[in-house]
mmCIF file of C-alpha atoms in Angstrom:
data_model
loop_
_atom_site.group_PDB
_atom_site.id
_atom_site.type_symbol
_atom_site.label_atom_id
_atom_site.label_comp_id
_atom_site.label_asym_id
_atom_site.label_seq_id
_atom_site.Cartn_x
_atom_site.Cartn_y
_atom_site.Cartn_z
ATOM 1 C CA SER A 19 -0.017 0.009 -0.003
ATOM 2 C CA ALA A 20 0.943 3.619 -0.408
ATOM 3 C CA LEU A 21 1.225 4.059 3.410
ATOM 4 C CA HIS A 22 3.565 1.096 3.690
ATOM 5 C CA VAL A 23 5.794 2.411 0.938
ATOM 6 C CA ALA A 24 5.895 5.878 2.583
ATOM 7 C CA GLN A 25 6.832 4.354 5.989
ATOM 8 C CA GLN A 26 9.532 2.231 4.297
ATOM 9 C CA ASN A 27 10.954 5.255 2.498
ATOM 10 C CA SER A 28 10.948 7.203 5.786
ATOM 11 C CA MET A 29 12.911 4.423 7.505
ATOM 12 C CA GLU A 30 15.378 4.159 4.592
ATOM 13 C CA ASN A 31 15.912 7.937 4.611
ATOM 14 C CA SER A 32 16.542 8.103 8.343
ATOM 15 C CA SER A 33 18.830 5.097 8.305
ATOM 16 C CA SER A 34 20.775 6.579 5.300
ATOM 17 C CA MET A 35 21.835 9.452 7.542
ATOM 18 C CA LYS A 36 24.806 7.687 9.220
ATOM 19 C CA GLU A 37 26.232 10.781 10.941
ATOM 20 C CA PHE A 38 25.818 14.498 11.608
ATOM 21 C CA ILE A 39 28.372 17.313 11.666
ATOM 22 C CA LEU A 40 28.148 19.579 14.727
ATOM 23 C CA LEU A 41 29.048 23.131 13.671
ATOM 24 C CA GLY A 42 29.865 24.265 17.203
ATOM 25 C CA LEU A 43 29.670 27.847 18.510
ATOM 26 C CA SER A 44 31.698 29.353 15.716
ATOM 27 C CA GLU A 45 32.752 28.395 12.226
ATOM 28 C CA ASN A 46 36.167 30.006 12.795
ATOM 29 C CA GLN A 47 38.559 27.196 13.666
ATOM 30 C CA GLY A 48 40.831 29.484 15.748
ATOM 31 C CA VAL A 49 37.873 30.735 17.839
ATOM 32 C CA GLN A 50 36.759 27.139 18.281
ATOM 33 C CA LYS A 51 40.100 26.227 19.789
ATOM 34 C CA ILE A 52 39.780 29.072 22.294
ATOM 35 C CA TYR A 53 36.275 27.870 23.206
ATOM 36 C CA SER A 54 37.727 24.342 23.681
ATOM 37 C CA VAL A 55 40.251 25.609 26.327
ATOM 38 C CA VAL A 56 37.649 27.785 28.111
ATOM 39 C CA PHE A 57 35.000 25.010 28.217
ATOM 40 C CA LEU A 58 37.550 22.391 29.320
ATOM 41 C CA LEU A 59 38.205 24.677 32.356
ATOM 42 C CA PHE A 60 34.473 25.066 32.907
ATOM 43 C CA TYR A 61 33.833 21.328 32.674
ATOM 44 C CA THR A 62 36.702 20.478 35.028
ATOM 45 C CA LEU A 63 35.383 22.940 37.625
ATOM 46 C CA THR A 64 31.865 21.554 37.175
ATOM 47 C CA VAL A 65 32.877 17.932 37.793
ATOM 48 C CA ALA A 66 35.318 18.670 40.595
ATOM 49 C CA GLY A 67 32.964 21.121 42.419
ATOM 50 C CA ASN A 68 29.859 18.987 42.158
ATOM 51 C CA LEU A 69 31.599 15.737 43.118
ATOM 52 C CA LEU A 70 33.104 17.550 46.131
ATOM 53 C CA ILE A 71 29.608 18.467 47.247
ATOM 54 C CA VAL A 72 28.396 14.863 46.794
ATOM 55 C CA LEU A 73 31.372 13.564 48.809
ATOM 56 C CA THR A 74 30.922 16.219 51.497
ATOM 57 C CA VAL A 75 27.197 15.578 51.964
ATOM 58 C CA THR A 76 27.480 11.793 51.948
ATOM 59 C CA SER A 77 30.459 11.709 54.388
ATOM 60 C CA SER A 78 29.122 14.312 56.846
ATOM 61 C CA ARG A 79 26.821 13.241 59.743
ATOM 62 C CA HIS A 80 25.664 16.817 60.229
ATOM 63 C CA LEU A 81 24.423 17.454 56.700
ATOM 64 C CA ASN A 82 21.499 15.091 56.935
ATOM 65 C CA SER A 83 18.539 17.471 56.467
ATOM 66 C CA PRO A 84 16.270 17.222 53.338
ATOM 67 C CA MET A 85 17.917 20.357 51.891
ATOM 68 C CA TYR A 86 21.302 18.592 51.696
ATOM 69 C CA PHE A 87 19.711 15.354 50.455
ATOM 70 C CA PHE A 88 18.315 17.332 47.489
ATOM 71 C CA LEU A 89 21.607 19.226 47.017
ATOM 72 C CA CYS A 90 23.519 15.979 46.769
ATOM 73 C CA HIS A 91 21.219 14.695 44.013
ATOM 74 C CA LEU A 92 21.310 18.062 42.253
ATOM 75 C CA SER A 93 25.142 17.965 42.193
ATOM 76 C CA PHE A 94 25.165 14.417 40.810
ATOM 77 C CA VAL A 95 22.661 15.407 38.090
ATOM 78 C CA ASP A 96 24.787 18.430 37.216
ATOM 79 C CA VAL A 97 27.798 16.166 36.591
ATOM 80 C CA CYS A 98 25.773 13.849 34.348
ATOM 81 C CA TYR A 99 24.053 16.758 32.596
ATOM 82 C CA SER A 100 27.374 18.555 31.692
ATOM 83 C CA SER A 101 28.970 15.225 30.667
ATOM 84 C CA VAL A 102 26.353 14.686 27.958
ATOM 85 C CA THR A 103 27.438 17.697 25.932
ATOM 86 C CA ALA A 104 30.782 19.139 27.171
ATOM 87 C CA PRO A 105 33.297 16.328 26.363
ATOM 88 C CA LYS A 106 32.024 16.026 22.728
ATOM 89 C CA MET A 107 32.086 19.825 22.313
ATOM 90 C CA ILE A 108 35.636 20.162 23.793
ATOM 91 C CA SER A 109 37.093 17.351 21.665
ATOM 92 C CA GLY A 110 35.146 18.403 18.582
ATOM 93 C CA SER A 111 36.435 21.959 18.731
ATOM 94 C CA LEU A 112 39.978 20.635 17.996
ATOM 95 C CA VAL A 113 39.025 19.027 14.639
ATOM 96 C CA GLU A 114 37.779 20.516 11.426
ATOM 97 C CA ASN A 115 34.654 18.336 11.108
ATOM 98 C CA ASN A 116 33.109 17.370 14.469
ATOM 99 C CA THR A 117 31.029 14.383 13.485
ATOM 100 C CA ILE A 118 28.610 12.359 15.583
ATOM 101 C CA SER A 119 26.813 9.170 14.571
ATOM 102 C CA PHE A 120 23.034 9.146 14.145
ATOM 103 C CA ALA A 121 22.663 6.865 17.188
ATOM 104 C CA GLY A 122 25.115 9.003 19.184
ATOM 105 C CA CYS A 123 23.181 12.152 18.265
ATOM 106 C CA ILE A 124 19.826 10.681 19.369
ATOM 107 C CA GLY A 125 21.513 9.344 22.557
ATOM 108 C CA GLN A 126 22.876 12.812 23.296
ATOM 109 C CA LEU A 127 19.433 14.324 22.739
ATOM 110 C CA PHE A 128 17.878 11.802 25.119
ATOM 111 C CA GLY A 129 20.521 12.262 27.832
ATOM 112 C CA PHE A 130 20.460 16.054 27.640
ATOM 113 C CA HIS A 131 16.661 16.243 28.160
ATOM 114 C CA PHE A 132 16.694 13.412 30.752
ATOM 115 C CA PHE A 133 19.174 15.061 33.091
ATOM 116 C CA GLY A 134 17.956 18.572 32.298
ATOM 117 C CA CYS A 135 14.349 17.802 33.160
ATOM 118 C CA THR A 136 15.368 15.852 36.272
ATOM 119 C CA GLU A 137 17.299 18.941 37.410
ATOM 120 C CA ILE A 138 14.235 21.131 36.901
ATOM 121 C CA PHE A 139 12.057 18.922 39.126
ATOM 122 C CA ILE A 140 14.733 18.584 41.808
ATOM 123 C CA LEU A 141 15.004 22.398 41.935
ATOM 124 C CA THR A 142 11.272 22.560 42.308
ATOM 125 C CA ALA A 143 11.373 20.029 45.151
ATOM 126 C CA MET A 144 14.072 22.119 46.829
ATOM 127 C CA ALA A 145 11.792 25.153 46.612
ATOM 128 C CA TYR A 146 9.008 23.237 48.352
ATOM 129 C CA ASP A 147 11.462 22.142 51.038
ATOM 130 C CA ARG A 148 12.419 25.765 51.696
ATOM 131 C CA TYR A 149 8.744 26.796 51.760
ATOM 132 C CA VAL A 150 7.930 24.210 54.433
ATOM 133 C CA ALA A 151 11.053 24.990 56.459
ATOM 134 C CA ILE A 152 10.243 28.739 56.618
ATOM 135 C CA CYS A 153 6.465 28.841 56.552
ATOM 136 C CA ARG A 154 5.670 25.602 58.521
ATOM 137 C CA PRO A 155 8.712 25.207 60.750
ATOM 138 C CA LEU A 156 6.893 23.275 63.546
ATOM 139 C CA ARG A 157 5.528 20.711 61.112
ATOM 140 C CA TYR A 158 8.747 20.527 59.021
ATOM 141 C CA PRO A 159 10.018 17.121 60.386
ATOM 142 C CA VAL A 160 6.666 15.548 59.707
ATOM 143 C CA LEU A 161 5.966 17.121 56.277
ATOM 144 C CA MET A 162 9.479 16.580 54.934
ATOM 145 C CA SER A 163 9.970 12.953 55.992
ATOM 146 C CA ARG A 164 12.684 10.792 54.547
ATOM 147 C CA ARG A 165 9.997 8.831 52.701
ATOM 148 C CA LEU A 166 8.576 11.921 51.014
ATOM 149 C CA CYS A 167 12.055 13.199 50.065
ATOM 150 C CA GLY A 168 12.884 9.881 48.461
ATOM 151 C CA ARG A 169 9.601 9.947 46.551
ATOM 152 C CA LEU A 170 10.236 13.521 45.343
ATOM 153 C CA VAL A 171 13.678 12.607 44.077
ATOM 154 C CA GLY A 172 12.465 9.326 42.542
ATOM 155 C CA GLY A 173 9.574 11.188 40.925
ATOM 156 C CA SER A 174 12.039 13.750 39.510
ATOM 157 C CA TRP A 175 14.075 10.978 37.815
ATOM 158 C CA ALA A 176 10.915 9.256 36.492
ATOM 159 C CA ALA A 177 9.547 12.556 35.141
ATOM 160 C CA GLY A 178 12.846 13.282 33.470
ATOM 161 C CA PHE A 179 12.792 9.852 31.802
ATOM 162 C CA LEU A 180 9.195 10.310 30.599
ATOM 163 C CA HIS A 181 9.823 13.827 29.268
ATOM 164 C CA SER A 182 13.012 12.762 27.488
ATOM 165 C CA THR A 183 11.283 9.771 25.827
ATOM 166 C CA LEU A 184 8.403 11.976 24.613
ATOM 167 C CA GLN A 185 10.901 14.482 23.336
ATOM 168 C CA THR A 186 13.328 12.081 21.636
ATOM 169 C CA LEU A 187 11.019 9.551 19.924
ATOM 170 C CA PRO A 188 9.205 11.931 17.576
ATOM 171 C CA THR A 189 12.545 13.470 16.520
ATOM 172 C CA ALA A 190 14.269 10.080 16.010
ATOM 173 C CA LEU A 191 11.445 8.855 13.809
ATOM 174 C CA LEU A 192 11.662 11.830 11.398
ATOM 175 C CA PRO A 193 13.280 11.160 7.985
ATOM 176 C CA PHE A 194 16.768 12.696 7.638
ATOM 177 C CA CYS A 195 18.082 12.657 4.079
ATOM 178 C CA GLY A 196 20.450 15.618 4.034
ATOM 179 C CA PRO A 197 21.954 18.119 4.723
ATOM 180 C CA ASN A 198 23.608 16.784 7.843
ATOM 181 C CA LYS A 199 25.142 19.897 9.395
ATOM 182 C CA VAL A 200 23.672 20.635 12.863
ATOM 183 C CA ALA A 201 23.833 24.338 13.620
ATOM 184 C CA HIS A 202 24.654 23.771 17.279
ATOM 185 C CA TYR A 203 27.405 22.293 19.468
ATOM 186 C CA PHE A 204 25.186 19.338 20.526
ATOM 187 C CA CYS A 205 22.157 17.482 19.201
ATOM 188 C CA ASP A 206 18.943 19.206 20.334
ATOM 189 C CA VAL A 207 15.407 19.182 19.019
ATOM 190 C CA HIS A 208 15.216 22.516 17.172
ATOM 191 C CA PRO A 209 18.492 22.149 15.201
ATOM 192 C CA LEU A 210 17.501 18.559 14.161
ATOM 193 C CA LEU A 211 14.009 19.638 13.110
ATOM 194 C CA HIS A 212 15.623 22.065 10.632
ATOM 195 C CA LEU A 213 17.362 19.090 8.955
ATOM 196 C CA ALA A 214 14.351 16.739 8.651
ATOM 197 C CA CYS A 215 12.980 15.972 5.196
ATOM 198 C CA ALA A 216 9.353 16.294 6.321
ATOM 199 C CA ASP A 217 6.817 18.688 7.673
ATOM 200 C CA THR A 218 8.016 19.263 11.283
ATOM 201 C CA ARG A 219 5.326 21.609 12.493
ATOM 202 C CA ALA A 220 3.639 18.931 14.641
ATOM 203 C CA ALA A 221 7.015 17.836 16.144
ATOM 204 C CA GLU A 222 7.939 21.464 16.772
ATOM 205 C CA LEU A 223 4.595 22.005 18.573
ATOM 206 C CA VAL A 224 5.207 18.950 20.723
ATOM 207 C CA ALA A 225 8.720 20.150 21.590
ATOM 208 C CA VAL A 226 7.482 23.591 22.643
ATOM 209 C CA ALA A 227 4.552 22.087 24.571
ATOM 210 C CA ASN A 228 6.814 19.567 26.281
ATOM 211 C CA SER A 229 10.011 21.422 27.189
ATOM 212 C CA GLY A 230 8.609 24.954 27.131
ATOM 213 C CA VAL A 231 5.582 24.239 29.327
ATOM 214 C CA ILE A 232 7.650 22.233 31.844
ATOM 215 C CA SER A 233 10.300 25.003 32.074
ATOM 216 C CA LEU A 234 7.790 27.846 32.365
ATOM 217 C CA SER A 235 5.349 26.134 34.710
ATOM 218 C CA CYS A 236 8.100 25.027 37.129
ATOM 219 C CA PHE A 237 9.655 28.483 37.006
ATOM 220 C CA LEU A 238 6.270 30.046 37.909
ATOM 221 C CA ILE A 239 5.825 27.559 40.725
ATOM 222 C CA LEU A 240 9.301 28.473 42.052
ATOM 223 C CA VAL A 241 8.562 32.200 41.807
ATOM 224 C CA ALA A 242 5.190 31.761 43.553
ATOM 225 C CA SER A 243 6.787 29.727 46.392
ATOM 226 C CA TYR A 244 9.301 32.516 47.081
ATOM 227 C CA VAL A 245 6.602 35.206 46.941
ATOM 228 C CA VAL A 246 4.663 33.220 49.611
ATOM 229 C CA ILE A 247 7.884 32.952 51.651
ATOM 230 C CA LEU A 248 8.527 36.693 51.473
ATOM 231 C CA VAL A 249 4.884 37.524 52.378
ATOM 232 C CA SER A 250 5.078 35.149 55.333
ATOM 233 C CA LEU A 251 8.125 37.027 56.663
ATOM 234 C CA ARG A 252 6.229 40.360 56.993
ATOM 235 C CA GLY A 253 6.429 41.598 60.565
ATOM 236 C CA LYS A 254 9.280 39.241 61.417
ATOM 237 C CA MET A 255 12.509 40.355 63.061
ATOM 238 C CA LEU A 256 15.518 41.276 60.917
ATOM 239 C CA ALA A 257 17.229 38.072 62.067
ATOM 240 C CA GLY A 258 14.366 36.026 60.587
ATOM 241 C CA TRP A 259 14.692 37.771 57.267
ATOM 242 C CA HIS A 260 18.419 37.192 57.264
ATOM 243 C CA LYS A 261 18.087 33.457 58.079
ATOM 244 C CA ALA A 262 15.423 32.942 55.423
ATOM 245 C CA LEU A 263 17.261 34.834 52.713
ATOM 246 C CA SER A 264 20.585 33.087 53.527
ATOM 247 C CA THR A 265 18.997 29.648 52.919
ATOM 248 C CA CYS A 266 16.912 30.734 49.933
ATOM 249 C CA GLY A 267 19.306 33.189 48.266
ATOM 250 C CA SER A 268 21.572 30.516 46.746
ATOM 251 C CA HIS A 269 18.578 28.570 45.406
ATOM 252 C CA ILE A 270 17.015 31.648 43.858
ATOM 253 C CA THR A 271 20.319 32.473 42.100
ATOM 254 C CA VAL A 272 20.618 28.937 40.673
ATOM 255 C CA VAL A 273 16.973 29.006 39.508
ATOM 256 C CA ILE A 274 17.428 32.357 37.648
ATOM 257 C CA LEU A 275 20.718 31.176 35.975
ATOM 258 C CA PHE A 276 19.198 27.863 34.853
ATOM 259 C CA PHE A 277 15.572 28.677 34.081
ATOM 260 C CA GLY A 278 16.035 32.076 32.457
ATOM 261 C CA PRO A 279 18.046 30.901 29.390
ATOM 262 C CA CYS A 280 16.254 27.463 29.306
ATOM 263 C CA THR A 281 12.791 29.042 29.142
ATOM 264 C CA PHE A 282 13.916 31.519 26.490
ATOM 265 C CA VAL A 283 15.066 28.715 24.161
ATOM 266 C CA TYR A 284 12.174 26.245 24.615
ATOM 267 C CA ILE A 285 9.101 28.350 25.145
ATOM 268 C CA ARG A 286 9.093 29.627 21.514
ATOM 269 C CA PRO A 287 9.186 27.876 18.157
ATOM 270 C CA SER A 288 12.669 27.278 16.667
ATOM 271 C CA GLY A 289 13.968 30.559 15.256
ATOM 272 C CA ASP A 290 17.522 31.929 15.236
ATOM 273 C CA LEU A 291 19.694 28.865 15.980
ATOM 274 C CA SER A 292 22.877 30.939 16.397
ATOM 275 C CA GLU A 293 21.086 32.850 19.155
ATOM 276 C CA ASP A 294 19.874 29.581 20.718
ATOM 277 C CA ARG A 295 23.333 28.032 20.878
ATOM 278 C CA SER A 296 24.847 31.110 22.504
ATOM 279 C CA VAL A 297 22.111 31.116 25.209
ATOM 280 C CA ALA A 298 22.429 27.380 25.698
ATOM 281 C CA VAL A 299 25.974 27.819 27.020
ATOM 282 C CA PHE A 300 24.470 29.311 30.225
ATOM 283 C CA TYR A 301 22.296 26.344 31.174
ATOM 284 C CA THR A 302 24.550 23.556 29.828
ATOM 285 C CA LEU A 303 27.910 24.739 31.207
ATOM 286 C CA VAL A 304 27.796 27.953 33.236
ATOM 287 C CA ALA A 305 24.928 27.136 35.656
ATOM 288 C CA PRO A 306 26.223 23.594 36.554
ATOM 289 C CA MET A 307 29.706 25.049 37.087
ATOM 290 C CA LEU A 308 28.458 27.864 39.355
ATOM 291 C CA ASN A 309 26.079 25.762 41.473
ATOM 292 C CA PRO A 310 28.809 24.345 43.845
ATOM 293 C CA PHE A 311 30.297 27.876 44.328
ATOM 294 C CA ILE A 312 26.893 29.416 44.978
ATOM 295 C CA TYR A 313 25.832 26.782 47.478
ATOM 296 C CA THR A 314 29.113 26.729 49.390
ATOM 297 C CA LEU A 315 29.765 30.509 49.429
ATOM 298 C CA TRP A 316 26.285 31.131 50.990
ATOM 299 C CA ASN A 317 26.295 28.135 53.296
ATOM 300 C CA GLY A 318 28.522 27.964 56.354
ATOM 301 C CA GLU A 319 27.567 24.374 57.207
ATOM 302 C CA VAL A 320 28.706 23.091 53.819
ATOM 303 C CA LYS A 321 31.967 25.056 54.001
ATOM 304 C CA GLY A 322 32.639 23.654 57.492
ATOM 305 C CA ALA A 323 31.923 20.115 56.377
ATOM 306 C CA MET A 324 34.210 20.543 53.351
ATOM 307 C CA ARG A 325 37.031 21.791 55.526
ATOM 308 C CA LYS A 326 36.598 18.740 57.817
ATOM 309 C CA LEU A 327 36.600 16.433 54.816
ATOM 310 C CA CYS A 328 39.732 17.961 53.419
ATOM 311 C CA ARG A 329 41.505 17.815 56.802
ATOM 312 C CA SER A 330 40.589 14.204 57.332
ATOM 313 C CA LYS A 331 41.787 13.270 53.783
ATOM 314 C CA GLY A 332 45.034 15.180 54.484
ATOM 315 C CA GLU A 333 45.628 13.373 57.786
ATOM 316 C CA SER A 334 44.852 9.941 56.304
ATOM 317 C CA GLY A 335 47.177 10.705 53.381
#
């Protein structure tokens, strides 16, 4: 039948695309090499800083509150999230044609959205934790039980997997018959839709509805939670304001750094890809790198636990 022939042609077209070429952030090879050095530094700081937080939280008996439980998972997700895109981008900047196989490209697309969406939901869970701690302090131990914290983190991973599957499958099933140059430094939905040999309006709508709505709705929930926290502090002593802002300030900073650029890219249909890839640097590399610094600079308990960890490693060495 005509439908069967069309489906077979579609499969042949997509399978004929063996690899893609990632164009990177610049088509100038000299500039690409500079980016490679800068992003290698960023990635090294991201992995070292986030793994240090994971080690600090897991080895300290004092950092056992829900806030640090979420922070530990956030840091682990940040390492995975950056590792999906950064190593390929760094190595690819050193060669003239940065190629990636079709399977590798789809795998990168899946991993990027899996860890990115998981991070969004963990940040949302952290905002709920801060709301309960400040607005319901007497009921905090009951409301934020270990069981609920485990469910919130497990739900974040499950939601990330579901989102990524729904985002990746429609893109992977599109026919790709050329050209094969991806106008980005990693495989993402919008750049791949530009290369498909088919009408991509439905897939584009799904991508905006999926990623855009999740980013925007979670961002609005986070903003609303902090508005409620600030309203609840009216009439409180200056010390109460200081304590609340010291615990929430780092989280607000991370949310703005991550959600601002992310929402900008995914809430609208695919447009200027050169603009998208410049903005993507902030939520793929800069935000995960800054997270450890933000949380440790604003948190005396974490800094103290890190110093103890470093001393104990030094003495054992």
